[in-house]
PDB file of C-alpha atoms in Angstrom:
ATOM      1  CA  MET A 859     -75.507 -16.980-163.583  1.00  0.00           C
ATOM      2  CA  ASN A 860     -77.346 -18.716-166.417  1.00  0.00           C
ATOM      3  CA  GLN A 861     -74.409 -20.967-167.299  1.00  0.00           C
ATOM      4  CA  PRO A 862     -72.874 -23.536-164.968  1.00  0.00           C
ATOM      5  CA  HIS A 863     -69.406 -22.691-163.728  1.00  0.00           C
ATOM      6  CA  SER A 864     -66.691 -25.162-162.715  1.00  0.00           C
ATOM      7  CA  ALA A 865     -65.764 -23.313-159.487  1.00  0.00           C
ATOM      8  CA  ARG A 866     -69.363 -23.068-158.313  1.00  0.00           C
ATOM      9  CA  MET A 867     -70.076 -26.688-159.285  1.00  0.00           C
ATOM     10  CA  TYR A 868     -67.038 -27.771-157.276  1.00  0.00           C
ATOM     11  CA  ASP A 869     -68.321 -25.749-154.335  1.00  0.00           C
ATOM     12  CA  TYR A 870     -71.664 -27.557-154.669  1.00  0.00           C
ATOM     13  CA  TYR A 871     -69.946 -30.954-154.621  1.00  0.00           C
ATOM     14  CA  LEU A 872     -68.117 -29.927-151.450  1.00  0.00           C
ATOM     15  CA  GLY A 873     -71.351 -28.930-149.747  1.00  0.00           C
ATOM     16  CA  GLY A 874     -70.755 -25.179-150.039  1.00  0.00           C
ATOM     17  CA  LYS A 875     -73.332 -22.468-150.600  1.00  0.00           C
ATOM     18  CA  ASP A 876     -71.772 -20.290-153.300  1.00  0.00           C
ATOM     19  CA  TRP A 877     -73.622 -21.527-156.394  1.00  0.00           C
ATOM     20  CA  PHE A 878     -76.598 -20.625-158.564  1.00  0.00           C
ATOM     21  CA  ALA A 879     -79.475 -22.651-159.976  1.00  0.00           C
ATOM     22  CA  ALA A 880     -77.595 -23.356-163.218  1.00  0.00           C
ATOM     23  CA  ASP A 881     -74.666 -24.762-161.224  1.00  0.00           C
ATOM     24  CA  ARG A 882     -76.933 -26.934-159.087  1.00  0.00           C
ATOM     25  CA  GLU A 883     -78.748 -28.282-162.139  1.00  0.00           C
ATOM     26  CA  ALA A 884     -75.504 -29.104-163.931  1.00  0.00           C
ATOM     27  CA  ALA A 885     -73.952 -30.601-160.804  1.00  0.00           C
ATOM     28  CA  GLU A 886     -77.037 -32.703-160.101  1.00  0.00           C
ATOM     29  CA  ALA A 887     -76.995 -33.897-163.713  1.00  0.00           C
ATOM     30  CA  VAL A 888     -73.420 -35.043-163.191  1.00  0.00           C
ATOM     31  CA  LEU A 889     -74.231 -36.636-159.832  1.00  0.00           C
ATOM     32  CA  GLY A 890     -77.198 -38.436-161.340  1.00  0.00           C
ATOM     33  CA  ARG A 891     -74.861 -40.131-163.795  1.00  0.00           C
ATOM     34  CA  LEU A 892     -71.707 -40.076-161.670  1.00  0.00           C
ATOM     35  CA  PRO A 893     -72.536 -39.911-157.948  1.00  0.00           C
ATOM     36  CA  LYS A 894     -68.884 -40.638-157.181  1.00  0.00           C
ATOM     37  CA  VAL A 895     -67.942 -37.118-158.350  1.00  0.00           C
ATOM     38  CA  ARG A 896     -68.861 -35.750-154.925  1.00  0.00           C
ATOM     39  CA  THR A 897     -66.655 -38.377-153.277  1.00  0.00           C
ATOM     40  CA  GLY A 898     -63.817 -37.491-155.634  1.00  0.00           C
ATOM     41  CA  ALA A 899     -64.135 -33.755-154.965  1.00  0.00           C
ATOM     42  CA  ARG A 900     -63.997 -34.277-151.214  1.00  0.00           C
ATOM     43  CA  ALA A 901     -61.072 -36.680-151.539  1.00  0.00           C
ATOM     44  CA  ASN A 902     -59.255 -34.065-153.578  1.00  0.00           C
ATOM     45  CA  ARG A 903     -59.821 -31.426-150.918  1.00  0.00           C
ATOM     46  CA  ALA A 904     -58.631 -33.784-148.199  1.00  0.00           C
ATOM     47  CA  PHE A 905     -55.495 -34.537-150.225  1.00  0.00           C
ATOM     48  CA  MET A 906     -54.656 -30.837-150.298  1.00  0.00           C
ATOM     49  CA  HIS A 907     -54.998 -30.645-146.521  1.00  0.00           C
ATOM     50  CA  ARG A 908     -52.743 -33.667-145.984  1.00  0.00           C
ATOM     51  CA  ALA A 909     -50.130 -32.482-148.466  1.00  0.00           C
ATOM     52  CA  VAL A 910     -49.916 -29.042-146.870  1.00  0.00           C
ATOM     53  CA  ARG A 911     -49.642 -30.482-143.364  1.00  0.00           C
ATOM     54  CA  THR A 912     -46.908 -32.873-144.532  1.00  0.00           C
ATOM     55  CA  LEU A 913     -44.858 -30.124-146.169  1.00  0.00           C
ATOM     56  CA  VAL A 914     -45.162 -27.763-143.204  1.00  0.00           C
ATOM     57  CA  ARG A 915     -44.477 -30.358-140.499  1.00  0.00           C
ATOM     58  CA  GLU A 916     -41.959 -32.652-142.159  1.00  0.00           C
ATOM     59  CA  HIS A 917     -40.181 -30.415-144.655  1.00  0.00           C
ATOM     60  CA  GLY A 918     -40.332 -26.986-143.050  1.00  0.00           C
ATOM     61  CA  VAL A 919     -42.151 -25.344-145.959  1.00  0.00           C
ATOM     62  CA  ARG A 920     -43.458 -21.900-145.075  1.00  0.00           C
ATOM     63  CA  GLN A 921     -44.340 -20.557-148.534  1.00  0.00           C
ATOM     64  CA  PHE A 922     -47.108 -21.640-150.899  1.00  0.00           C
ATOM     65  CA  LEU A 923     -48.119 -20.540-154.387  1.00  0.00           C
ATOM     66  CA  ASP A 924     -51.637 -21.872-154.989  1.00  0.00           C
ATOM     67  CA  ILE A 925     -52.794 -21.569-158.616  1.00  0.00           C
ATOM     68  CA  GLY A 926     -56.391 -22.340-159.487  1.00  0.00           C
ATOM     69  CA  THR A 927     -57.623 -21.400-156.038  1.00  0.00           C
ATOM     70  CA  GLY A 928     -61.353 -21.520-156.687  1.00  0.00           C
ATOM     71  CA  ILE A 929     -64.013 -20.418-154.210  1.00  0.00           C
ATOM     72  CA  PRO A 930     -62.617 -20.564-150.656  1.00  0.00           C
ATOM     73  CA  THR A 931     -63.916 -23.522-148.660  1.00  0.00           C
ATOM     74  CA  ALA A 932     -62.739 -23.608-145.050  1.00  0.00           C
ATOM     75  CA  PRO A 933     -60.266 -24.713-144.061  1.00  0.00           C
ATOM     76  CA  ASN A 934     -58.408 -23.261-147.007  1.00  0.00           C
ATOM     77  CA  LEU A 935     -54.711 -23.753-147.696  1.00  0.00           C
ATOM     78  CA  HIS A 936     -53.460 -20.810-145.622  1.00  0.00           C
ATOM     79  CA  GLN A 937     -55.581 -21.878-142.662  1.00  0.00           C
ATOM     80  CA  VAL A 938     -54.121 -25.386-142.741  1.00  0.00           C
ATOM     81  CA  ALA A 939     -50.540 -24.104-143.020  1.00  0.00           C
ATOM     82  CA  GLN A 940     -50.851 -21.280-140.502  1.00  0.00           C
ATOM     83  CA  GLU A 941     -52.496 -23.470-137.903  1.00  0.00           C
ATOM     84  CA  ILE A 942     -49.190 -25.342-137.720  1.00  0.00           C
ATOM     85  CA  ALA A 943     -46.792 -22.515-138.616  1.00  0.00           C
ATOM     86  CA  PRO A 944     -48.429 -19.084-138.155  1.00  0.00           C
ATOM     87  CA  GLU A 945     -45.623 -17.404-140.113  1.00  0.00           C
ATOM     88  CA  SER A 946     -46.540 -19.234-143.334  1.00  0.00           C
ATOM     89  CA  ARG A 947     -47.085 -17.132-146.444  1.00  0.00           C
ATOM     90  CA  VAL A 948     -49.511 -17.918-149.253  1.00  0.00           C
ATOM     91  CA  VAL A 949     -50.204 -16.399-152.660  1.00  0.00           C
ATOM     92  CA  TYR A 950     -53.518 -17.433-154.175  1.00  0.00           C
ATOM     93  CA  VAL A 951     -53.981 -17.178-157.951  1.00  0.00           C
ATOM     94  CA  ASP A 952     -57.097 -17.543-160.091  1.00  0.00           C
ATOM     95  CA  ASN A 953     -58.305 -16.027-163.353  1.00  0.00           C
ATOM     96  CA  ASP A 954     -61.975 -16.234-162.476  1.00  0.00           C
ATOM     97  CA  PRO A 955     -63.742 -12.917-161.699  1.00  0.00           C
ATOM     98  CA  LEU A 956     -66.138 -14.931-159.551  1.00  0.00           C
ATOM     99  CA  VAL A 957     -63.310 -15.898-157.197  1.00  0.00           C
ATOM    100  CA  VAL A 958     -62.330 -12.228-156.798  1.00  0.00           C
ATOM    101  CA  GLU A 959     -65.632 -11.690-155.001  1.00  0.00           C
ATOM    102  CA  TYR A 960     -64.415 -14.072-152.320  1.00  0.00           C
ATOM    103  CA  ALA A 961     -60.835 -12.807-152.181  1.00  0.00           C
ATOM    104  CA  ASP A 962     -61.373 -11.171-148.790  1.00  0.00           C
ATOM    105  CA  ALA A 963     -61.761 -14.624-147.279  1.00  0.00           C
ATOM    106  CA  LEU A 964     -58.364 -15.539-148.723  1.00  0.00           C
ATOM    107  CA  MET A 965     -56.682 -12.644-146.934  1.00  0.00           C
ATOM    108  CA  ARG A 966     -57.719 -13.516-143.390  1.00  0.00           C
ATOM    109  CA  GLY A 967     -54.545 -15.079-142.130  1.00  0.00           C
ATOM    110  CA  THR A 968     -52.474 -14.877-138.982  1.00  0.00           C
ATOM    111  CA  PRO A 969     -50.699 -11.636-138.004  1.00  0.00           C
ATOM    112  CA  GLU A 970     -47.358 -13.481-138.222  1.00  0.00           C
ATOM    113  CA  GLY A 971     -47.956 -14.749-141.755  1.00  0.00           C
ATOM    114  CA  ARG A 972     -49.242 -13.224-144.940  1.00  0.00           C
ATOM    115  CA  THR A 973     -51.743 -14.076-147.657  1.00  0.00           C
ATOM    116  CA  THR A 974     -52.484 -12.276-150.904  1.00  0.00           C
ATOM    117  CA  TYR A 975     -54.561 -12.824-154.027  1.00  0.00           C
ATOM    118  CA  LEU A 976     -53.521 -12.393-157.659  1.00  0.00           C
ATOM    119  CA  GLU A 977     -56.021 -12.420-160.501  1.00  0.00           C
ATOM    120  CA  ALA A 978     -54.165 -13.977-163.431  1.00  0.00           C
ATOM    121  CA  ASP A 979     -54.499 -16.646-166.100  1.00  0.00           C
ATOM    122  CA  VAL A 980     -51.819 -19.322-165.848  1.00  0.00           C
ATOM    123  CA  ARG A 981     -51.989 -19.732-169.626  1.00  0.00           C
ATOM    124  CA  SER A 982     -50.923 -16.194-170.434  1.00  0.00           C
ATOM    125  CA  HIS A 983     -49.378 -14.598-167.358  1.00  0.00           C
ATOM    126  CA  ASP A 984     -45.859 -15.029-165.979  1.00  0.00           C
ATOM    127  CA  ILE A 985     -47.155 -15.645-162.491  1.00  0.00           C
ATOM    128  CA  VAL A 986     -43.897 -16.267-160.645  1.00  0.00           C
ATOM    129  CA  ALA A 987     -42.459 -13.002-161.992  1.00  0.00           C
ATOM    130  CA  ASP A 988     -45.490 -10.973-160.924  1.00  0.00           C
ATOM    131  CA  PRO A 989     -44.739  -8.326-158.247  1.00  0.00           C
ATOM    132  CA  HIS A 990     -47.564  -9.675-156.058  1.00  0.00           C
ATOM    133  CA  VAL A 991     -45.657 -12.933-155.774  1.00  0.00           C
ATOM    134  CA  ALA A 992     -42.237 -11.385-155.145  1.00  0.00           C
ATOM    135  CA  ASP A 993     -43.848  -9.072-152.599  1.00  0.00           C
ATOM    136  CA  THR A 994     -45.117 -11.966-150.527  1.00  0.00           C
ATOM    137  CA  LEU A 995     -42.768 -14.895-151.175  1.00  0.00           C
ATOM    138  CA  ASP A 996     -38.986 -15.106-150.945  1.00  0.00           C
ATOM    139  CA  LEU A 997     -38.153 -16.939-154.149  1.00  0.00           C
ATOM    140  CA  GLU A 998     -34.658 -17.702-152.900  1.00  0.00           C
ATOM    141  CA  GLN A 999     -36.261 -20.029-150.354  1.00  0.00           C
ATOM    142  CA  PRO A1000     -38.316 -23.166-151.085  1.00  0.00           C
ATOM    143  CA  VAL A1001     -41.895 -22.666-152.248  1.00  0.00           C
ATOM    144  CA  ALA A1002     -44.628 -25.270-152.591  1.00  0.00           C
ATOM    145  CA  LEU A1003     -46.377 -24.842-155.939  1.00  0.00           C
ATOM    146  CA  SER A1004     -49.944 -26.112-155.551  1.00  0.00           C
ATOM    147  CA  LEU A1005     -51.770 -27.160-158.734  1.00  0.00           C
ATOM    148  CA  VAL A1006     -54.652 -29.019-157.157  1.00  0.00           C
ATOM    149  CA  ALA A1007     -57.415 -29.984-159.610  1.00  0.00           C
ATOM    150  CA  LEU A1008     -56.169 -27.433-162.129  1.00  0.00           C
ATOM    151  CA  MET A1009     -54.258 -29.097-164.941  1.00  0.00           C
ATOM    152  CA  HIS A1010     -57.211 -31.145-166.195  1.00  0.00           C
ATOM    153  CA  PHE A1011     -58.666 -27.787-167.259  1.00  0.00           C
ATOM    154  CA  ILE A1012     -55.602 -27.127-169.432  1.00  0.00           C
ATOM    155  CA  SER A1013     -55.902 -28.585-172.924  1.00  0.00           C
ATOM    156  CA  GLU A1014     -52.988 -30.006-174.885  1.00  0.00           C
ATOM    157  CA  GLU A1015     -52.884 -26.985-177.166  1.00  0.00           C
ATOM    158  CA  ASP A1016     -51.904 -24.884-174.149  1.00  0.00           C
ATOM    159  CA  GLU A1017     -48.869 -27.129-173.515  1.00  0.00           C
ATOM    160  CA  PRO A1018     -49.642 -28.202-169.941  1.00  0.00           C
ATOM    161  CA  TYR A1019     -46.313 -29.956-169.293  1.00  0.00           C
ATOM    162  CA  GLU A1020     -44.268 -26.999-170.462  1.00  0.00           C
ATOM    163  CA  MET A1021     -46.514 -24.755-168.373  1.00  0.00           C
ATOM    164  CA  VAL A1022     -45.634 -26.644-165.193  1.00  0.00           C
ATOM    165  CA  ARG A1023     -41.928 -26.604-166.059  1.00  0.00           C
ATOM    166  CA  ARG A1024     -42.053 -22.835-166.550  1.00  0.00           C
ATOM    167  CA  LEU A1025     -43.699 -22.388-163.158  1.00  0.00           C
ATOM    168  CA  LEU A1026     -41.139 -24.568-161.383  1.00  0.00           C
ATOM    169  CA  GLU A1027     -38.021 -23.233-163.104  1.00  0.00           C
ATOM    170  CA  PRO A1028     -37.710 -19.949-161.136  1.00  0.00           C
ATOM    171  CA  LEU A1029     -38.337 -21.652-157.778  1.00  0.00           C
ATOM    172  CA  ALA A1030     -35.474 -22.407-155.419  1.00  0.00           C
ATOM    173  CA  PRO A1031     -34.017 -25.918-155.194  1.00  0.00           C
ATOM    174  CA  GLY A1032     -35.872 -27.843-152.520  1.00  0.00           C
ATOM    175  CA  SER A1033     -39.228 -26.432-153.634  1.00  0.00           C
ATOM    176  CA  PHE A1034     -42.198 -28.747-154.110  1.00  0.00           C
ATOM    177  CA  LEU A1035     -44.947 -29.503-156.603  1.00  0.00           C
ATOM    178  CA  VAL A1036     -48.339 -30.519-155.183  1.00  0.00           C
ATOM    179  CA  LEU A1037     -50.587 -31.757-157.982  1.00  0.00           C
ATOM    180  CA  SER A1038     -53.857 -33.629-158.351  1.00  0.00           C
ATOM    181  CA  HIS A1039     -55.534 -34.440-161.639  1.00  0.00           C
ATOM    182  CA  ALA A1040     -58.783 -35.988-162.871  1.00  0.00           C
ATOM    183  CA  THR A1041     -58.612 -39.180-164.891  1.00  0.00           C
ATOM    184  CA  GLY A1042     -60.858 -41.134-167.206  1.00  0.00           C
ATOM    185  CA  GLN A1043     -58.731 -44.240-166.724  1.00  0.00           C
ATOM    186  CA  PHE A1044     -61.271 -45.953-164.504  1.00  0.00           C
ATOM    187  CA  ASP A1045     -64.424 -44.791-166.298  1.00  0.00           C
ATOM    188  CA  PRO A1046     -63.878 -43.455-169.856  1.00  0.00           C
ATOM    189  CA  GLU A1047     -67.605 -43.069-170.532  1.00  0.00           C
ATOM    190  CA  GLY A1048     -68.121 -41.162-167.303  1.00  0.00           C
ATOM    191  CA  ALA A1049     -65.219 -38.842-168.086  1.00  0.00           C
ATOM    192  CA  ALA A1050     -66.666 -38.152-171.537  1.00  0.00           C
ATOM    193  CA  TYR A1051     -70.019 -37.284-169.965  1.00  0.00           C
ATOM    194  CA  PHE A1052     -68.296 -34.983-167.457  1.00  0.00           C
ATOM    195  CA  LYS A1053     -66.451 -33.303-170.335  1.00  0.00           C
ATOM    196  CA  ASP A1054     -69.756 -32.598-172.099  1.00  0.00           C
ATOM    197  CA  ILE A1055     -71.229 -31.032-168.974  1.00  0.00           C
ATOM    198  CA  TYR A1056     -68.248 -28.686-168.613  1.00  0.00           C
ATOM    199  CA  ALA A1057     -68.497 -27.834-172.300  1.00  0.00           C
ATOM    200  CA  THR A1058     -71.904 -26.243-171.634  1.00  0.00           C
ATOM    201  CA  GLY A1059     -70.018 -23.666-169.592  1.00  0.00           C
ATOM    202  CA  LYS A1060     -67.307 -23.414-172.260  1.00  0.00           C
ATOM    203  CA  VAL A1061     -64.754 -24.954-169.906  1.00  0.00           C
ATOM    204  CA  PRO A1062     -62.190 -27.357-171.407  1.00  0.00           C
ATOM    205  CA  PHE A1063     -61.780 -30.647-169.576  1.00  0.00           C
ATOM    206  CA  ALA A1064     -58.816 -32.913-170.274  1.00  0.00           C
ATOM    207  CA  PRO A1065     -58.688 -35.984-168.006  1.00  0.00           C
ATOM    208  CA  ARG A1066     -55.407 -37.914-168.264  1.00  0.00           C
ATOM    209  CA  ASP A1067     -54.289 -41.415-167.354  1.00  0.00           C
ATOM    210  CA  GLN A1068     -51.670 -42.190-164.723  1.00  0.00           C
ATOM    211  CA  GLN A1069     -48.786 -42.254-167.182  1.00  0.00           C
ATOM    212  CA  GLN A1070     -49.791 -38.888-168.593  1.00  0.00           C
ATOM    213  CA  VAL A1071     -50.159 -37.345-165.135  1.00  0.00           C
ATOM    214  CA  ALA A1072     -46.751 -38.753-164.147  1.00  0.00           C
ATOM    215  CA  ARG A1073     -45.143 -36.599-166.844  1.00  0.00           C
ATOM    216  CA  PHE A1074     -45.853 -33.497-164.761  1.00  0.00           C
ATOM    217  CA  PHE A1075     -43.343 -34.845-162.220  1.00  0.00           C
ATOM    218  CA  ASP A1076     -40.529 -35.577-164.700  1.00  0.00           C
ATOM    219  CA  GLY A1077     -37.169 -34.593-163.210  1.00  0.00           C
ATOM    220  CA  LEU A1078     -38.577 -34.254-159.680  1.00  0.00           C
ATOM    221  CA  ASP A1079     -38.279 -36.542-156.672  1.00  0.00           C
ATOM    222  CA  LEU A1080     -41.680 -37.929-155.715  1.00  0.00           C
ATOM    223  CA  LEU A1081     -42.399 -38.295-152.026  1.00  0.00           C
ATOM    224  CA  GLU A1082     -43.788 -41.622-150.875  1.00  0.00           C
ATOM    225  CA  PRO A1083     -46.155 -43.169-151.838  1.00  0.00           C
ATOM    226  CA  GLY A1084     -45.552 -41.696-155.302  1.00  0.00           C
ATOM    227  CA  LEU A1085     -48.310 -40.923-157.783  1.00  0.00           C
ATOM    228  CA  VAL A1086     -51.428 -42.702-156.547  1.00  0.00           C
ATOM    229  CA  ALA A1087     -55.195 -42.428-156.535  1.00  0.00           C
ATOM    230  CA  THR A1088     -55.944 -39.216-154.655  1.00  0.00           C
ATOM    231  CA  HIS A1089     -57.334 -40.823-151.504  1.00  0.00           C
ATOM    232  CA  ARG A1090     -54.291 -43.127-151.199  1.00  0.00           C
ATOM    233  CA  TRP A1091     -51.789 -40.307-150.692  1.00  0.00           C
ATOM    234  CA  ARG A1092     -50.878 -40.671-147.002  1.00  0.00           C
ATOM    235  CA  PRO A1093     -54.473 -41.194-145.809  1.00  0.00           C
ATOM    236  CA  ASP A1094     -55.402 -40.253-142.255  1.00  0.00           C
ATOM    237  CA  GLU A1095     -57.716 -43.254-142.004  1.00  0.00           C
ATOM    238  CA  PRO A1096     -57.894 -46.694-143.626  1.00  0.00           C
ATOM    239  CA  VAL A1097     -58.894 -46.457-147.293  1.00  0.00           C
ATOM    240  CA  VAL A1098     -62.345 -47.881-147.987  1.00  0.00           C
ATOM    241  CA  GLN A1099     -63.205 -46.466-151.405  1.00  0.00           C
ATOM    242  CA  ALA A1100     -62.054 -48.151-154.594  1.00  0.00           C
ATOM    243  CA  ASP A1101     -59.831 -46.070-156.876  1.00  0.00           C
ATOM    244  CA  SER A1102     -62.653 -46.009-159.416  1.00  0.00           C
ATOM    245  CA  GLU A1103     -64.790 -44.091-156.897  1.00  0.00           C
ATOM    246  CA  ILE A1104     -62.261 -41.262-156.733  1.00  0.00           C
ATOM    247  CA  GLY A1105     -61.426 -40.636-160.391  1.00  0.00           C
ATOM    248  CA  GLY A1106     -58.115 -38.872-159.924  1.00  0.00           C
ATOM    249  CA  PHE A1107     -54.414 -39.128-159.177  1.00  0.00           C
ATOM    250  CA  ALA A1108     -52.257 -37.076-156.838  1.00  0.00           C
ATOM    251  CA  GLY A1109     -48.619 -36.680-155.901  1.00  0.00           C
ATOM    252  CA  VAL A1110     -46.118 -34.416-154.175  1.00  0.00           C
ATOM    253  CA  ALA A1111     -42.562 -34.052-155.454  1.00  0.00           C
ATOM    254  CA  GLN A1112     -39.477 -32.018-154.616  1.00  0.00           C
ATOM    255  CA  VAL A1113     -37.249 -30.013-156.927  1.00  0.00           C
ATOM    256  CA  ARG A1114     -33.793 -31.529-156.726  1.00  0.00           C
ATOM    257  CA  GLN A1115     -31.278 -29.613-154.639  1.00  0.00           C
TER     258      GLN A1115
END
């Protein structure tokens, strides 16, 4: 409670209520220097909603593996998917004990579908092979792997690109990768400041440029419009913010069949 936490800070940016004074102080310090962080966080959340709706409606996806879930903020992934296809199944994964406290909210899905929560660290746990996953998802059918605002918390020493390849490898052909990632490309000084703030909570922060983020999609088929600033991925409304106001990239790609 005395140290800021990335999940609670993110909840603060989104207008949630699950944060402590230390999180508010750290988040306000960031917003004082980088007010666009709140815009970027909300754009990231909206991207997740659009990506899920696209995969359910246009590609028939009914299974999602969401790693780096964070504190639930409605509508969460399963609510978006099950509103369109009530039979959708979702496995949420996070290694944060704080998120466990909110796991009940992640389980409230439709009777036709199923949601479950797995506490695991993507850096050390074979998530796809975990019984919780096999119990909920049919790995012989396409799965959408959601890594939304996660990989910028994975440092180079933890081999982030190999990590994503390992997660995708067991998934059936026709599966998808949904990924968004913070960047310092538009504001290197701002990204450095953000990194220092996270360091106070002992959280690594590794923003990457567009070329570096594109490597996560190597060997996959990107859906249109490709890898773009987060708010430019199939927007519901005309884009008004500059890319520099968002501070991240996003894309959705399919595993070749």
